[in-house]
Tab-separated table of C-alpha atoms in Angstrom:
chain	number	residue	atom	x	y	z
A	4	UNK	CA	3.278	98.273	-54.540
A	5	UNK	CA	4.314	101.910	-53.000
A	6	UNK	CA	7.846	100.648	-53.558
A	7	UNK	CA	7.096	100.517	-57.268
A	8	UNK	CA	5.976	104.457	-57.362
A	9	UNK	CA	9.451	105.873	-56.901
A	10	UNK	CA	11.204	103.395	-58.914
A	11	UNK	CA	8.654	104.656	-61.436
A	12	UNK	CA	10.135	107.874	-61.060
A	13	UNK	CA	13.274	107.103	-60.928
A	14	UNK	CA	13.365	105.287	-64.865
A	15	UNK	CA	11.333	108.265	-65.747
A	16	UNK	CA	14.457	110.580	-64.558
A	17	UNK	CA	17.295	108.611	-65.830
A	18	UNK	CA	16.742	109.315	-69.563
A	19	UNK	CA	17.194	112.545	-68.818
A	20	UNK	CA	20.796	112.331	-67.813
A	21	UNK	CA	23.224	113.234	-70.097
A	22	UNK	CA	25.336	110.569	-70.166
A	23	UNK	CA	22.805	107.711	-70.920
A	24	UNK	CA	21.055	108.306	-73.908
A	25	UNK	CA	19.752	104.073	-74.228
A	26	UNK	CA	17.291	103.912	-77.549
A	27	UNK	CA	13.744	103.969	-76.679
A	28	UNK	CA	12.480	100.133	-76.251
A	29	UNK	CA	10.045	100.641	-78.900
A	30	UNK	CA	12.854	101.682	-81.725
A	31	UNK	CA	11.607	100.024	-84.827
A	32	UNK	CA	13.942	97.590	-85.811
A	33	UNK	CA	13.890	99.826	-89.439
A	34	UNK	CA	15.948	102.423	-87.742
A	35	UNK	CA	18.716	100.008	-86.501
A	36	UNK	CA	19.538	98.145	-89.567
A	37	UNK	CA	18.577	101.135	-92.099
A	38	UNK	CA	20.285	103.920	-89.687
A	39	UNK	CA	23.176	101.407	-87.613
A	40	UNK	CA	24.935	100.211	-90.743
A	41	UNK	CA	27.522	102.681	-91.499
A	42	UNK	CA	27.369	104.543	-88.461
A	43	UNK	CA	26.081	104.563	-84.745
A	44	UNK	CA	22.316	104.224	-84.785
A	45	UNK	CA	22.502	107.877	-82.642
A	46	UNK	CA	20.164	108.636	-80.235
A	47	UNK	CA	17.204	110.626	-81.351
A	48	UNK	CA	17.471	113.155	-78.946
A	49	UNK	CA	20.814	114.360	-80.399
A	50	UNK	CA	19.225	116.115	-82.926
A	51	UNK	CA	15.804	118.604	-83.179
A	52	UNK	CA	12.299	117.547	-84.801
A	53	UNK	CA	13.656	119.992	-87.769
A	54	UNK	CA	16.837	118.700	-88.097
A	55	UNK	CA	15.790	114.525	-88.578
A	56	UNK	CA	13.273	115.541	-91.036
A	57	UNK	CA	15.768	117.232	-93.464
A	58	UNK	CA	18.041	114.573	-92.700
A	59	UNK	CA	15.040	111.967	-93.692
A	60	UNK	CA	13.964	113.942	-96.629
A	61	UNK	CA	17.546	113.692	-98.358
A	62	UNK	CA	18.446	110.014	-97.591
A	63	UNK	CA	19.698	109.726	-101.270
A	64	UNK	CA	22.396	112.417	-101.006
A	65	UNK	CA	23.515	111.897	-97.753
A	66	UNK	CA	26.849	113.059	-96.686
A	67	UNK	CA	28.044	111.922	-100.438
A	68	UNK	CA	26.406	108.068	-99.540
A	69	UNK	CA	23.017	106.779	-100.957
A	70	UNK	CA	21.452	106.140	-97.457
A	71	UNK	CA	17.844	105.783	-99.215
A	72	UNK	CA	15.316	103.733	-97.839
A	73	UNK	CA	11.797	102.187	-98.846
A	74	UNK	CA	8.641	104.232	-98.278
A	75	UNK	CA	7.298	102.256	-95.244
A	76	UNK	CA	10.621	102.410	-93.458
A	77	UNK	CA	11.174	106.202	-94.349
A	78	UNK	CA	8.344	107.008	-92.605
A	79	UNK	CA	8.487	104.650	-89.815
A	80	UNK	CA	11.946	105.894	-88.747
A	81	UNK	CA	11.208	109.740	-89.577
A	82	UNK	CA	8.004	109.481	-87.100
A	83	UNK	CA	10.084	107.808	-84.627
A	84	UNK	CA	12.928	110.231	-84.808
A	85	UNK	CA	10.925	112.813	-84.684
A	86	UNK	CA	8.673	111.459	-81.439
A	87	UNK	CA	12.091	111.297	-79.646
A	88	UNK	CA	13.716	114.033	-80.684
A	89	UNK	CA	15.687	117.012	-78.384
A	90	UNK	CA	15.428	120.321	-77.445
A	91	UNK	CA	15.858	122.517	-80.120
A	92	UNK	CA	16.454	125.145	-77.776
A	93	UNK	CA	19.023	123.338	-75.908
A	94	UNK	CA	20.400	121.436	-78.757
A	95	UNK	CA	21.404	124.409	-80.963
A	96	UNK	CA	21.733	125.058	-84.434
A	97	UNK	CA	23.087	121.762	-86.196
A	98	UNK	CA	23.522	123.274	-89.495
A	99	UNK	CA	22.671	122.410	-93.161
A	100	UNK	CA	22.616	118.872	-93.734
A	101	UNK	CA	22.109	119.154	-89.745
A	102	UNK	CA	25.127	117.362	-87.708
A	103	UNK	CA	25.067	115.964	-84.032
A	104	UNK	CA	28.446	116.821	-84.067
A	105	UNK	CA	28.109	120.659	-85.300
A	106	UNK	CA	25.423	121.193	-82.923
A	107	UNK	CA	26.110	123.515	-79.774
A	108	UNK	CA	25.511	120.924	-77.459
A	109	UNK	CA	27.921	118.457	-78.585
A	110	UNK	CA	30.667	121.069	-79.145
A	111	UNK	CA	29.893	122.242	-76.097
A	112	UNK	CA	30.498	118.985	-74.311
A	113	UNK	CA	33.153	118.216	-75.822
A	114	UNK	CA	35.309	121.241	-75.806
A	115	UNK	CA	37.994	119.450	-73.581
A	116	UNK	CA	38.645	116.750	-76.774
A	117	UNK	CA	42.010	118.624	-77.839
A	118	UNK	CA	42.039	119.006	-81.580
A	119	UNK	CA	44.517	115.926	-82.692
A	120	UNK	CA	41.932	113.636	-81.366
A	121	UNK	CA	39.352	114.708	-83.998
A	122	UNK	CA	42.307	114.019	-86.564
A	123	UNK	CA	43.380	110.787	-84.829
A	124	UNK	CA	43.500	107.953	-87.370
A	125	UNK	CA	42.011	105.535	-85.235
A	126	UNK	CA	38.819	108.226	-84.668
A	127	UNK	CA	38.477	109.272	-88.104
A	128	UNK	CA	35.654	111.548	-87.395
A	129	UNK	CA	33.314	113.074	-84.791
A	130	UNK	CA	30.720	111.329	-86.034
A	131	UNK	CA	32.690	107.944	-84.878
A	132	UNK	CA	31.065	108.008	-81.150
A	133	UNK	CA	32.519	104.699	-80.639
A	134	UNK	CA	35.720	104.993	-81.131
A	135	UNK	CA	35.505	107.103	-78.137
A	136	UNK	CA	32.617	106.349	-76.270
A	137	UNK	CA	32.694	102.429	-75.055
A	138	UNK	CA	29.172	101.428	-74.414
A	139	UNK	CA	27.393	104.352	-77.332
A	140	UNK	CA	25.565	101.287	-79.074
A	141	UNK	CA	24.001	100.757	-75.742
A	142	UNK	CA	23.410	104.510	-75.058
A	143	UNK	CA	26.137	105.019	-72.662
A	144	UNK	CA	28.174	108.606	-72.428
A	145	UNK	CA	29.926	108.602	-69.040
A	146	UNK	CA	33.300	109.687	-68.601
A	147	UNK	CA	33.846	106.178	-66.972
A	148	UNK	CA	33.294	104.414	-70.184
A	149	UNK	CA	35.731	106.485	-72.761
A	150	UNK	CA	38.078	104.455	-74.337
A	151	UNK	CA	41.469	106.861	-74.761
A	152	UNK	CA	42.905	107.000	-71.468
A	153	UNK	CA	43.979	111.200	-72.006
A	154	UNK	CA	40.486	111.706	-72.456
A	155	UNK	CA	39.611	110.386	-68.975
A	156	UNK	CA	40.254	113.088	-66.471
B	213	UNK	CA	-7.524	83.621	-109.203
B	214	UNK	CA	-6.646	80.726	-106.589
B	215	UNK	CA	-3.617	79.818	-108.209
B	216	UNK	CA	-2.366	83.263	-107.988
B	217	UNK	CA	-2.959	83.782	-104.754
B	218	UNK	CA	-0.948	80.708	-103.848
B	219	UNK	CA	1.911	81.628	-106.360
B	220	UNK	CA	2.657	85.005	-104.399
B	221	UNK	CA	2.123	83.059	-100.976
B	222	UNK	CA	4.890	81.001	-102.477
B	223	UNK	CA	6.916	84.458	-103.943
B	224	UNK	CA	6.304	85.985	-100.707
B	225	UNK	CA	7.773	83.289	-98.109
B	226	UNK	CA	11.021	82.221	-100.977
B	227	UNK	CA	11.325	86.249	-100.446
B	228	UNK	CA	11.494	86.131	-96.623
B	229	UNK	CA	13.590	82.726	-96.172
B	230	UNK	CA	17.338	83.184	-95.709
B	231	UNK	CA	18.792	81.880	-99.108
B	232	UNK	CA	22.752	80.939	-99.370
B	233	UNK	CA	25.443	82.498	-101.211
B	234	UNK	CA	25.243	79.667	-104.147
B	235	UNK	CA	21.325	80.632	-104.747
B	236	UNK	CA	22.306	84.655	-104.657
B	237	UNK	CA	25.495	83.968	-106.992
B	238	UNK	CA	22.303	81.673	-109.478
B	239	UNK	CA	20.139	84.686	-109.680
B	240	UNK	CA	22.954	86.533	-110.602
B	241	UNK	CA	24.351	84.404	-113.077
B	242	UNK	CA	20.693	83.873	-114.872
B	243	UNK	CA	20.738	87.512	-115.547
B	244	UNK	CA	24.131	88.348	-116.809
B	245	UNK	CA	23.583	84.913	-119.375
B	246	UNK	CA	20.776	87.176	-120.662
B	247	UNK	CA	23.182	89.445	-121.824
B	248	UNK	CA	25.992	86.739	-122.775
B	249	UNK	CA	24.929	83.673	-123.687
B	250	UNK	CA	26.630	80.660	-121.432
B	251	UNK	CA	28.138	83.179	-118.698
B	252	UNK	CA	29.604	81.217	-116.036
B	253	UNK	CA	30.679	83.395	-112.456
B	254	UNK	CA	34.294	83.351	-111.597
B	255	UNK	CA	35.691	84.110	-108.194
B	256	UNK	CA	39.100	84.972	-109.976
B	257	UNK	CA	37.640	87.781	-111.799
B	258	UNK	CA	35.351	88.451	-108.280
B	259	UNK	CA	39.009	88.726	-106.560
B	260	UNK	CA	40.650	91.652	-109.079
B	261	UNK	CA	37.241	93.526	-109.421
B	262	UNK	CA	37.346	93.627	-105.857
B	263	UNK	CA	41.311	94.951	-105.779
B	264	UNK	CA	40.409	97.293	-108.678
B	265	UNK	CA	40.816	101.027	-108.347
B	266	UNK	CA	38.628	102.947	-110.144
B	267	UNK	CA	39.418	106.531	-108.024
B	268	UNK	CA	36.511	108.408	-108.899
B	269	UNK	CA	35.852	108.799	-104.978
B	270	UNK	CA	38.780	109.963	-103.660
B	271	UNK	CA	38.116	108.411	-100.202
B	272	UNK	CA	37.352	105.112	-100.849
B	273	UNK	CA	38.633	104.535	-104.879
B	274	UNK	CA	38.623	101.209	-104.012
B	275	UNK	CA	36.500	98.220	-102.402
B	276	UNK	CA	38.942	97.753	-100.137
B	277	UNK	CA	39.185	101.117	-98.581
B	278	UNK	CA	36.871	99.958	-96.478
B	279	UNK	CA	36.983	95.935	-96.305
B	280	UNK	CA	40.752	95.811	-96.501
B	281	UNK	CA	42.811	93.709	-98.337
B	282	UNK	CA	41.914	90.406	-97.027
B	283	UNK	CA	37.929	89.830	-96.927
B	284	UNK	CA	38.386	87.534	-94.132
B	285	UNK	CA	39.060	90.233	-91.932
B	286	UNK	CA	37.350	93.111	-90.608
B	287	UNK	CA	36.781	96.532	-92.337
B	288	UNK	CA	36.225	99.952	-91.180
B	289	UNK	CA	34.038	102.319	-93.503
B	290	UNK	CA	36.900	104.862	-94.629
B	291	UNK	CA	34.645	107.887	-93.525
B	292	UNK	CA	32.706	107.185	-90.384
B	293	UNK	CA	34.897	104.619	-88.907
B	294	UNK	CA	32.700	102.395	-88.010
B	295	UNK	CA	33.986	98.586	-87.406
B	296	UNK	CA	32.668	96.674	-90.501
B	297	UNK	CA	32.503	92.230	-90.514
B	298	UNK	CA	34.089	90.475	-92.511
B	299	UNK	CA	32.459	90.415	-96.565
B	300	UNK	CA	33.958	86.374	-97.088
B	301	UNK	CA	31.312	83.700	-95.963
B	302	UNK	CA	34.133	81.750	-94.767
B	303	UNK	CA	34.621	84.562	-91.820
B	304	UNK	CA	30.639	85.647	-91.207
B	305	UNK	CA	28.199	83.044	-92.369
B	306	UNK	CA	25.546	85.772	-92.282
B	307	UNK	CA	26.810	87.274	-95.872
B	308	UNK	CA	25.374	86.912	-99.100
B	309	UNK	CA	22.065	84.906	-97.415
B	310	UNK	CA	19.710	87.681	-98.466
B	311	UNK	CA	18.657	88.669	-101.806
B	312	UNK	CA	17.209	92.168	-101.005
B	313	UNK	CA	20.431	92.904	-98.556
B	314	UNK	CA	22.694	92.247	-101.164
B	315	UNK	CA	21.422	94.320	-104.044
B	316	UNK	CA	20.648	97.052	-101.815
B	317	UNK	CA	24.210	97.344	-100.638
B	318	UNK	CA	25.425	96.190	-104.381
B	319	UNK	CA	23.399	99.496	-105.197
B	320	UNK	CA	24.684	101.905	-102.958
B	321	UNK	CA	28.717	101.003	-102.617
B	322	UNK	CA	28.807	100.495	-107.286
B	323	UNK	CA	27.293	104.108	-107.032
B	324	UNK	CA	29.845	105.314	-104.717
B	325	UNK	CA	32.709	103.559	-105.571
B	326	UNK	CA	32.704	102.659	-109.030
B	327	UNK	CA	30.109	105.584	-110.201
B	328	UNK	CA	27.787	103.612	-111.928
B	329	UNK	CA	25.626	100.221	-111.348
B	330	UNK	CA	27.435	97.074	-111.219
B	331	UNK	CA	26.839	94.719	-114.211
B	332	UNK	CA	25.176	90.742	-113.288
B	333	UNK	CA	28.468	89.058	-114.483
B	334	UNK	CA	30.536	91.695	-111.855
B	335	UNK	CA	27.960	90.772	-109.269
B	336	UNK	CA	27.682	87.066	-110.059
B	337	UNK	CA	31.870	87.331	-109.980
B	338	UNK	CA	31.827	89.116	-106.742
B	339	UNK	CA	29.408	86.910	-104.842
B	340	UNK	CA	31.620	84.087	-106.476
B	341	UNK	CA	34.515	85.231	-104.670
B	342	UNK	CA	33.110	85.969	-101.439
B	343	UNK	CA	31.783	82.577	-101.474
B	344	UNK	CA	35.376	81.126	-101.932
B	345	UNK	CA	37.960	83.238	-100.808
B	346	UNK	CA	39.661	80.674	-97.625
């Protein structure tokens, strides 16, 4: 039993790491199929409170793609986006519609990415974690797990 | 009253069971023969719809900006980049097997690509096609 305590503790800590970002167990299955089809499913956190309810409010013009959804799953993923979402504070402005990838945070961690990478063909966009980022459909960051082997340093 | 509770028992459970691409292509079919009396779907027409550029989005002007050529093989949405399976049965028996999934998507990617809805005989064709295509 005390073993169990710190272990406890321990699975309490790791989400906070930022390298491993996993979705919360009890992700409706709305947000992966409604959210994962055209892009990463990102991790909630990525973005402020703010920030997923604009995004949820204009599903129908979103990024130039109807990404509309029914009313039940609207609000089911907007309430669970918004449960799991980051720091404002430390997240930064995302801008207007709000991007992950326009958001302080992510620029800041990812000021080493030289410029032709963001350009690269096989990338197409910032928004494309995975070409990048091995294991982001499981949550997983780590400088281990990046695919390009110049990125790895 | 009975009967009608049964009847959308019955609507409700043909809604949630996985259908297959031949039952899809049918309700297609019944609707465009609304419109045009004896329409029959043909994959042929499915095939150059699907090759067709209409260029009103200058990213993807075409269906196969983002599932390539060859339908058998795998796409890659032309803005995001994200890995996209196969649209042919033949390669991923999980297309065309639900009703809802298919006019959602039929809905978005006409609106984006073509501009407007797709027609039942384009859809009917398309399915048609994506049934057949070896």
């Amino acid at each position: 039993m005390k073993f169990l305590i710190p272990l406890a503790f321990l699975a309490m800590a790791l989400p906070a790491l930022a390298d491993r970002m996993p979705l919360p167990a009890n992700t409706p299955a709305s947000f992966k199929a409604e959210c994962g089809s055209c892009h990463l499913a990102y991790p909630p956190a990525l973005l402020a409170a703010k920030d997923w309810k604009s995004t949820m409010a204009g599903l129908s013009d979103h990024f130039g793609s109807d990404a509309a959804v029914d009313a039940k799953s609207g609000q089911e993923i907007a309430a669970f986006l918004e449960r799991n979402a980051g720091n404002a504070a430390k997240l930064g402005n995302a801008g207007s519609p709000p991007r992950i990838t326009l958001s302080a945070r992510f620029v800041r961690k990812h000021d080493e990415v030289p410029a032709k990478f963001w350009r690269d063909p096989r990338i197409k966009s910032a928004a494309n974690c995975e070409a990048c980022h091995r294991d982001a459909t499981k949550g997983g960051f780590s400088e281990r797990d990046i695919i390009i082997p110049e990125l790895r340093h | 009253m009975k009967t009608i509770a049964t009847l959308s028992l019955l609507l409700i459970s043909m809604a949630a069971q996985a259908e297959t691409p031949q039952q899809i292509r049918q309700i297609y079919v019944t609707e465009a023969a609304i419109q045009q009396a004896g329409f029959t779907a043909a994959a042929k027409r499915g095939e150059a719809f699907y090759h067709q550029r209409f260029g009103i989005n200058d990213k993807m002007p075409v269906c196969t900006s983002c599932h390539t050529d060859d339908p058998l093989k795998s796409g890659q949405h032309a803005v995001t980049g994200k890995a996209i399976k196969p649209l042919a049965v033949a390669a991923n028996g999980e297309r065309f097997s639900d009703p809802a999934k298919v006019e959602k998507w039929f809905g978005r990617n006409c609106k984006e690509v073509i501009g407007r809805a797709c027609t039942p005989a384009e859809k009917a064709d398309f399915v048609a096609y994506m049934s057949e295509v070896r």
